[in-house]
Coordinates of C-alpha atoms and ligand atoms in Angstrom, one line a residue:
X179 CA -0.1 0.0 -0.2
X180 CA 1.7 3.3 -0.8
X181 CA 2.1 6.1 1.5
X182 CA -0.7 8.1 0.2
X183 CA -3.5 5.6 0.0
X184 CA -2.3 4.6 3.9
X185 CA -3.0 8.4 4.3
X186 CA -6.2 8.2 3.2
X187 CA -7.6 5.6 5.2
X188 CA -6.0 7.1 8.3
X189 CA -8.1 10.1 7.6
X190 CA -11.2 8.2 7.2
X191 CA -10.9 6.1 10.5
X192 CA -9.9 8.9 12.5
X193 CA -12.8 11.2 10.9
X194 CA -15.2 8.0 11.4
X195 CA -14.3 7.3 14.9
X196 CA -13.7 10.4 16.4
X197 CA -16.8 12.6 15.6
X198 CA -19.0 9.6 14.7
X199 CA -21.7 10.9 17.0
X200 CA -21.7 14.3 14.8
X201 CA -22.4 12.3 11.6
X202 CA -26.3 12.1 12.0
X203 CA -28.3 14.1 9.0
X204 CA -26.6 15.9 6.1
X205 CA -23.3 18.0 5.7
X206 CA -24.1 21.3 3.6
X207 CA -21.8 22.5 1.4
X208 CA -21.4 26.1 2.4
X209 CA -20.6 27.9 -1.0
X210 CA -19.2 30.9 -0.2
X211 CA -16.1 29.2 1.8
X212 CA -15.6 26.8 -0.4
X213 CA -12.8 26.9 -3.3
X214 CA -10.5 25.2 -5.8
X215 CA -8.1 27.5 -6.4
X216 CA -3.9 27.3 -7.2
X217 CA -1.3 26.9 -5.1
X218 CA 2.2 27.5 -6.9
X219 CA 2.5 24.9 -9.3
X220 CA -0.5 22.8 -7.2
X221 CA -3.9 23.3 -6.3
X222 CA -5.8 23.5 -3.0
X223 CA -9.0 22.4 -2.4
X224 CA -11.2 23.9 0.4
X225 CA -14.7 23.1 1.4
X226 CA -17.0 24.4 4.3
X227 CA -19.1 22.3 5.4
X228 CA -22.3 22.7 8.0
X229 CA -20.8 19.3 10.0
X230 CA -18.1 17.1 9.9
X231 CA -18.8 14.4 7.4
X232 CA -16.3 11.2 6.3
X233 CA -14.4 11.3 3.6
X234 CA -12.2 9.9 1.6
X235 CA -9.6 11.5 -1.4
X236 CA -7.7 9.6 -3.9
X237 CA -6.4 10.1 -7.7
X238 CA -7.4 8.5 -11.1
X239 CA -5.1 8.5 -14.3
X240 CA -6.5 8.9 -17.6
X241 CA -7.3 11.6 -17.5
X242 CA -5.7 12.6 -14.2
X243 CA -7.9 13.3 -11.5
X244 CA -8.7 14.0 -8.0
X245 CA -11.9 12.2 -6.7
X246 CA -13.0 13.0 -3.4
X247 CA -16.0 10.9 -1.9
X248 CA -18.0 12.1 0.9
X249 CA -21.1 10.3 3.2
X250 CA -22.8 12.6 1.8
X251 CA -23.1 16.3 0.8
X252 CA -26.0 18.4 0.0
X253 CA -24.4 20.8 -2.4
X254 CA -27.1 23.2 -2.5
X255 CA -26.5 26.1 -5.0
X256 CA -23.2 25.0 -5.9
X257 CA -22.1 25.6 -9.4
X258 CA -19.0 24.4 -11.1
X259 CA -18.3 27.7 -11.6
X260 CA -18.6 29.3 -8.0
X261 CA -16.3 26.4 -6.9
X262 CA -13.7 26.2 -9.5
X263 CA -11.3 29.3 -9.7
X264 CA -8.0 27.4 -10.9
X265 CA -5.5 27.0 -13.8
X266 CA -4.4 23.6 -12.7
X267 CA -7.6 22.4 -12.4
X268 CA -9.2 21.6 -15.7
X269 CA -12.7 20.3 -14.8
X270 CA -14.9 19.9 -11.9
X271 CA -18.0 17.5 -11.8
X272 CA -20.2 16.9 -8.5
X273 CA -23.0 15.0 -7.4
X274 CA -24.7 11.9 -6.1
X275 CA -23.1 8.5 -6.9
X276 CA -25.3 6.2 -4.9
X277 CA -27.9 7.1 -2.1
X278 CA -25.4 8.0 0.6
X279 CA -22.3 8.6 -1.1
X280 CA -21.6 12.2 -3.2
X281 CA -18.3 12.5 -5.3
X282 CA -16.6 15.5 -6.1
X283 CA -14.2 15.1 -9.0
X284 CA -11.6 17.4 -10.2
X285 CA -9.8 17.5 -13.6
X286 CA -6.1 18.0 -12.9
X287 CA -4.0 20.0 -15.6
X288 CA -1.2 17.3 -14.8
X289 CA 0.0 14.6 -12.5
X290 CA -0.2 15.5 -8.7
X291 CA 0.4 13.7 -5.8
X292 CA -2.2 14.7 -2.2
X293 CA 0.4 16.1 -0.3
X294 CA -1.8 17.0 2.3
X295 CA -5.6 16.0 3.3
X296 CA -7.6 16.9 6.9
X297 CA -10.8 17.9 8.0
X298 CA -10.8 20.1 11.1
X299 CA -14.2 21.3 13.0
X300 CA -15.4 24.1 15.2
X301 CA -15.8 23.1 18.5
X302 CA -18.6 25.6 19.0
X303 CA -20.4 25.7 15.9
X304 CA -19.5 22.3 14.6
X305 CA -19.0 23.5 11.3
X306 CA -16.3 21.7 9.1
X307 CA -13.5 22.4 6.7
X308 CA -11.8 20.1 4.5
X309 CA -8.6 20.7 3.1
X310 CA -6.8 19.0 0.3
X311 CA -3.7 20.1 -1.2
X312 CA -2.0 18.7 -4.1
X313 CA 1.8 18.8 -5.8
X314 CA 2.9 18.3 -9.0
X315 CA 4.7 15.1 -9.4
X316 CA 6.3 12.9 -12.0
X317 CA 4.3 10.7 -14.3
X318 CA 5.6 7.9 -13.1
X319 CA 4.8 8.7 -9.0
X320 CA 1.4 9.9 -10.2
X321 CA 1.0 6.2 -12.1
X322 CA 2.2 4.4 -8.8
X323 CA -0.3 6.5 -6.3
X324 CA -3.3 6.5 -8.1
X325 CA -6.6 4.4 -7.3
X326 CA -9.1 4.1 -4.6
X327 CA -7.8 1.6 -1.7
X328 CA -10.5 -1.1 -1.7
X329 CA -12.8 -0.7 1.0
X330 CA -16.2 -2.4 1.9
X331 CA -17.2 0.7 3.8
X332 CA -17.1 2.6 0.6
X333 CA -17.3 0.3 -2.3
X334 CA -20.8 -0.8 -3.9
X335 CA -21.6 -4.4 -3.8
X336 CA -20.6 -6.1 -7.2
X337 CA -23.2 -6.0 -9.6
X338 CA -24.6 -9.9 -10.5
X339 CA -26.2 -11.3 -13.4
X340 CA -29.5 -12.5 -12.0
X341 CA -31.6 -14.6 -14.0
X342 CA -34.8 -12.7 -15.2
X343 CA -37.8 -14.2 -13.0
X344 CA -40.1 -16.7 -14.5
X345 CA -42.6 -14.7 -16.7
X346 CA -46.2 -15.5 -16.1
X347 CA -47.5 -16.3 -19.7
X348 CA -50.1 -13.2 -20.9
X349 CA -48.6 -11.1 -18.7
X350 CA -48.0 -7.4 -18.9
X351 CA -45.1 -6.0 -21.1
X352 CA -42.7 -4.8 -18.8
X353 CA -41.1 -1.8 -20.3
X354 CA -37.6 -1.1 -18.4
X355 CA -37.0 3.1 -18.9
X356 CA -33.6 4.2 -18.3
X357 CA -33.2 7.9 -18.2
X358 CA -29.5 8.3 -18.9
X359 CA -26.8 10.2 -17.1
X360 CA -27.7 11.6 -13.4
X361 CA -26.1 12.7 -10.5
X362 CA -22.4 13.2 -10.8
X363 CA -22.9 12.8 -14.5
X364 CA -25.1 15.7 -16.1
X365 CA -24.9 14.5 -19.6
X366 CA -25.3 17.1 -22.1
X367 CA -25.6 20.9 -20.9
X368 CA -27.6 23.9 -23.2
X369 CA -29.3 27.0 -22.0
X370 CA -29.2 26.5 -18.5
X371 CA -30.6 22.6 -19.1
X372 CA -29.1 19.5 -18.1
X373 CA -29.7 16.5 -20.0
X374 CA -30.1 14.2 -16.9
X375 CA -33.0 16.5 -15.5
X376 CA -34.8 16.3 -18.7
X377 CA -34.4 12.8 -19.5
X378 CA -35.4 12.3 -16.0
X379 CA -39.0 14.3 -16.6
X380 CA -39.4 12.3 -19.7
X381 CA -39.2 8.6 -18.2
X382 CA -41.7 9.9 -15.2
X383 CA -44.3 11.2 -17.7
X384 CA -43.7 8.1 -20.0
X385 CA -43.6 5.4 -16.8
X386 CA -47.2 7.0 -16.3
X387 CA -48.7 6.8 -19.7
X388 CA -47.3 3.3 -20.0
X389 CA -49.0 2.0 -16.8
X390 CA -52.2 4.0 -17.7
X391 CA -52.4 2.4 -21.3
X392 CA -53.0 -0.9 -19.7
X393 CA -50.6 -4.2 -20.9
X394 CA -47.6 -2.6 -20.1
X395 CA -46.2 -2.1 -16.9
X396 CA -42.9 0.6 -16.8
X397 CA -40.0 0.1 -14.3
X398 CA -37.4 3.1 -14.3
X399 CA -33.5 2.9 -13.5
X400 CA -33.6 5.8 -11.6
X401 CA -35.9 7.9 -10.3
X402 CA -34.2 10.7 -8.9
X403 CA -30.9 12.6 -9.9
X404 CA -28.5 10.0 -8.8
X405 CA -25.7 8.4 -11.2
X406 CA -26.3 4.5 -11.9
X407 CA -23.3 2.8 -14.0
X408 CA -24.1 1.3 -17.2
X409 CA -23.9 -2.3 -15.5
X410 CA -26.1 -1.3 -12.8
X411 CA -28.9 -0.4 -15.2
X412 CA -28.5 -3.7 -16.7
X413 CA -28.8 -5.8 -13.3
X414 CA -32.1 -3.4 -12.8
X415 CA -34.0 -4.4 -15.8
X416 CA -32.8 -7.9 -15.5
X417 CA -34.2 -8.1 -12.0
X418 CA -37.2 -6.2 -13.0
X419 CA -37.8 -9.3 -15.9
X420 CA -38.1 -6.4 -18.7
X421 CA -39.1 -7.4 -21.7
X422 CA -38.0 -4.6 -23.5
X423 CA -35.5 -1.6 -22.5
X424 CA -35.9 1.8 -23.7
X425 CA -32.8 4.3 -22.6
X426 CA -33.7 7.9 -22.5
X427 CA -31.4 10.7 -23.9
X428 CA -31.2 14.4 -25.2
X429 CA -27.5 14.6 -26.6
X430 CA -26.0 17.6 -28.2
X431 CA -24.7 16.6 -31.4
X432 CA -22.0 19.1 -32.2
X433 CA -21.5 23.0 -30.5
X434 CA -23.1 24.4 -33.7
X435 CA -25.4 21.4 -34.9
X436 CA -29.1 22.5 -35.3
X437 CA -30.1 19.2 -36.2
X438 CA -33.6 18.3 -34.0
X439 CA -36.2 16.3 -33.6
X440 CA -36.2 12.6 -32.1
X441 CA -34.4 9.5 -33.3
X442 CA -34.2 6.1 -32.1
X443 CA -30.9 3.7 -32.0
X444 CA -30.2 0.2 -32.2
X445 CA -27.0 -1.6 -31.7
X446 CA -24.7 -2.0 -34.6
X447 CA -21.8 -4.0 -34.6
X448 CA -20.5 -2.5 -37.9
X449 CA -19.3 0.8 -39.3
X450 CA -20.6 4.4 -37.6
X451 CA -21.5 7.4 -39.3
X452 CA -20.1 10.7 -37.8
X453 CA -22.9 11.6 -36.1
X454 CA -23.6 8.3 -34.2
X455 CA -19.6 8.2 -33.5
X456 CA -19.6 11.0 -31.3
X457 CA -22.8 10.2 -29.7
X458 CA -21.2 6.7 -28.8
X459 CA -18.0 8.2 -27.5
X460 CA -19.7 10.3 -25.2
X461 CA -22.0 7.7 -23.6
X462 CA -19.0 5.3 -23.2
X463 CA -16.9 8.0 -21.5
X464 CA -19.6 8.9 -18.9
X465 CA -18.8 5.8 -16.6
X466 CA -15.4 7.3 -16.2
X467 CA -16.6 9.9 -14.1
X468 CA -17.4 7.4 -11.5
X469 CA -14.0 7.5 -10.8
X470 CA -13.6 3.5 -10.5
X471 CA -12.2 1.2 -13.1
X472 CA -14.4 -1.7 -13.4
X473 CA -13.3 -2.7 -16.9
X474 CA -12.6 -6.2 -15.8
X475 CA -16.1 -7.0 -14.0
X476 CA -17.9 -4.8 -16.8
X477 CA -16.5 -6.8 -19.5
X478 CA -17.6 -9.9 -17.6
X479 CA -21.1 -9.3 -17.2
X480 CA -21.2 -7.3 -20.8
X481 CA -19.7 -10.8 -22.4
X482 CA -22.0 -13.0 -20.9
X483 CA -25.3 -11.2 -21.6
X484 CA -23.9 -10.3 -25.2
X485 CA -23.8 -14.0 -25.5
X486 CA -27.4 -14.5 -24.7
X487 CA -28.2 -11.8 -26.5
X488 CA -26.6 -12.2 -30.1
X489 CA -29.1 -14.4 -31.6
X490 CA -32.7 -13.4 -30.3
X491 CA -32.9 -10.0 -29.5
X492 CA -31.5 -8.0 -33.0
X493 CA -34.5 -8.5 -35.1
X494 CA -37.1 -7.6 -32.2
X495 CA -34.4 -4.5 -30.9
X496 CA -35.1 -3.3 -35.0
X497 CA -38.9 -4.0 -34.4
X498 CA -39.1 -2.0 -31.5
X499 CA -37.0 0.7 -33.0
X500 CA -39.2 0.9 -36.0
X501 CA -42.5 0.9 -34.3
X502 CA -41.2 4.0 -31.8
X503 CA -40.1 5.9 -34.9
X504 CA -43.7 5.0 -36.4
X505 CA -45.5 5.8 -33.1
X506 CA -43.8 9.3 -32.7
X507 CA -44.6 10.3 -36.7
X508 CA -48.1 9.4 -35.8
X509 CA -48.3 11.1 -32.3
X510 CA -47.0 14.4 -34.4
X511 CA -43.6 14.4 -32.1
X512 CA -40.8 15.9 -33.6
X513 CA -39.0 13.5 -35.9
X514 CA -35.5 13.6 -36.9
X515 CA -35.0 13.4 -40.5
X516 CA -33.0 10.8 -40.3
X517 CA -34.5 8.9 -37.1
X518 CA -33.3 5.6 -37.3
X519 CA -30.3 5.0 -36.5
X520 CA -27.1 2.5 -35.2
X521 CA -24.1 2.8 -32.8
X522 CA -22.3 0.2 -30.8
X523 CA -23.6 2.1 -27.7
X524 CA -22.6 0.0 -24.8
X525 CA -26.2 0.6 -22.7
X526 CA -27.3 -1.5 -25.9
X527 CA -24.6 -4.1 -25.8
X528 CA -25.6 -5.6 -22.4
X529 CA -29.1 -6.3 -23.3
X530 CA -30.4 -10.0 -23.5
X531 CA -33.5 -8.4 -24.5
X532 CA -34.7 -5.7 -27.2
X533 CA -33.2 -2.8 -26.0
X534 CA -33.3 0.5 -27.8
X535 CA -31.7 4.3 -27.3
X536 CA -34.0 7.1 -27.9
X537 CA -32.4 10.5 -28.3
X538 CA -36.0 12.3 -27.4
X539 CA -34.6 15.5 -29.2
X540 CA -30.9 17.2 -29.3
X541 CA -29.9 19.8 -26.6
X542 CA -28.1 21.8 -28.9
X543 CA -31.3 22.8 -30.6
X544 CA -33.5 25.3 -29.0
X545 CA -36.9 23.8 -30.4
X546 CA -35.9 20.5 -29.0
X547 CA -35.0 21.9 -25.4
X548 CA -38.3 23.8 -25.3
X549 CA -40.2 20.8 -25.9
X550 CA -38.6 18.8 -23.2
X551 CA -38.7 21.7 -20.8
X552 CA -42.6 21.6 -21.1
X553 CA -45.1 19.2 -20.0
X554 CA -47.0 19.7 -23.2
X555 CA -43.9 19.5 -25.3
X556 CA -42.8 15.6 -23.7
X557 CA -46.6 14.5 -24.1
X558 CA -46.4 14.3 -27.8
X559 CA -42.9 12.4 -27.2
X560 CA -44.8 10.3 -24.6
X561 CA -47.7 9.6 -26.7
X562 CA -45.6 8.3 -29.8
X563 CA -43.3 5.8 -27.3
X564 CA -46.7 4.7 -26.0
X565 CA -48.2 4.2 -29.6
X566 CA -45.1 2.0 -30.6
X567 CA -44.8 0.2 -27.7
X568 CA -48.6 -1.0 -28.2
X569 CA -47.9 -1.3 -31.6
X570 CA -44.7 -3.4 -30.9
X571 CA -46.5 -5.5 -28.2
X572 CA -49.5 -6.7 -31.0
X573 CA -46.4 -7.5 -33.7
X574 CA -45.2 -9.9 -30.9
X575 CA -48.5 -11.2 -29.8
X576 CA -49.2 -12.3 -33.6
X577 CA -45.7 -14.0 -33.6
X578 CA -46.1 -15.7 -30.0
X579 CA -47.5 -19.1 -31.6
X580 CA -44.6 -19.0 -34.3
X581 CA -42.0 -18.9 -31.5
X582 CA -43.7 -21.4 -29.3
X583 CA -43.6 -24.2 -31.7
Ligands
ZN1042 ZN1 -27.0 11.0 -23.1

C-alpha cells in the first residue's frame, strides 16, 4: 500500500471514529467558503461544511483527476463556476453516486500527488472544513499512486447477473425505462438545462402513461438525480424481468449543429457514421466519471449478456425501434430527418432483451430543448412512444404462436 493510500485511510478512520456521533443528518456545502484554487504549481481544495462528514481522497489516471468521496454532502446552490477558480484544474463535477455517497471529481492539469488532506471542526459551531493540497509530481510517481483503496465501507456491492424472474404467460409487457446520466454525470448541458434532468422528467411522464395504457408496466432505472453505472442499469432491468428496455437521452451532436427531432438507435456492430460515433463516444466515456476502474467486471457481465443477446434480440430491437419511430410520427412529435440510427452503444450491448436508445431531441436545438422542458412538449413524445410500444406488443403477440413451436 502506498503512503498516500494509507494516509487517505487513516484520515477516514480518524474522522469516522472520533466524531461518529456528529454524522447524523446531511452536511451542507457552504458555497461562500468553498473553493478550488491554484497554489504555486499545485492546487488547494477548500470545502466549508455545515457539519463534519466521513470522506476519502484519491487520484485516478487517464485523465488525471482528484476524487473526493463523502457520506454525504448536500451541494445546495453549488455550481462548477462558483467552486472552480484554478488554472491547474481542468474540470470539476460533483453529485450523488448512489444514495449515501457524494463525489467531487476535479480534473488535474498534470500529474499531482495529495500532499496533505485533513478536516478541522469548529468546537463551538460544529462547522467543518476539509482542505486538500495537491502538488505536482512525475508521471511515474503519479501512476504509482492512483486508485482508491478497496474498502467495503465505500465500495458498492458488485453487480451480479441475476437470471430474470419467470414470466407469467399473458402478463403485462415489462418496459424498463432508463433515463440516461444523473448525479455526478449531468450529460449534455445547454441553455441552463441538464440532459439528466430533462430525460428524468420524460421518463417519469412516460412511465405514468405506460402504466395508464394497460397491458404494460413501466419500471425506471432511476427516479432521482443519482448516477447509475451502466452495468447496474442492466442488473436492474434483468431483476425487473424486463421485456424491453428504452434508454432515454437528449444529447448534443456538436456545438453548432442545429439538428433537431427525435431519433431511435439500435446496436450496430458495423461501421458508424460520424454523428453516431460522437454519441457513442460520449456515452462510453460517462462511466469514467464514476472514478472507479470497473473494466474487468464490466466486461465479464457484458460478455455473458452479449452471448445471450446475439441470436435473439437483434431483429426484435429493430422491430421495436421501427415501431417507436412510427408511433412518434403518428403522434405528431418532432422527428429527426434520419430517425433510425445505429451505434455500438454499451447500454445497448449489455441487453439480453430488445433494447433501444431514444434521443428524444438534441439539447443543442432550442426547439427540442423547449419541447423537453414543457409538459405539453413531452406529451407528444410520450404519446408517440406509448403508441409504438403498443404496436410492438401487438406484433409480438402475433408472432408468439410461431415462437412456441
Ligand atoms: Zn445522453
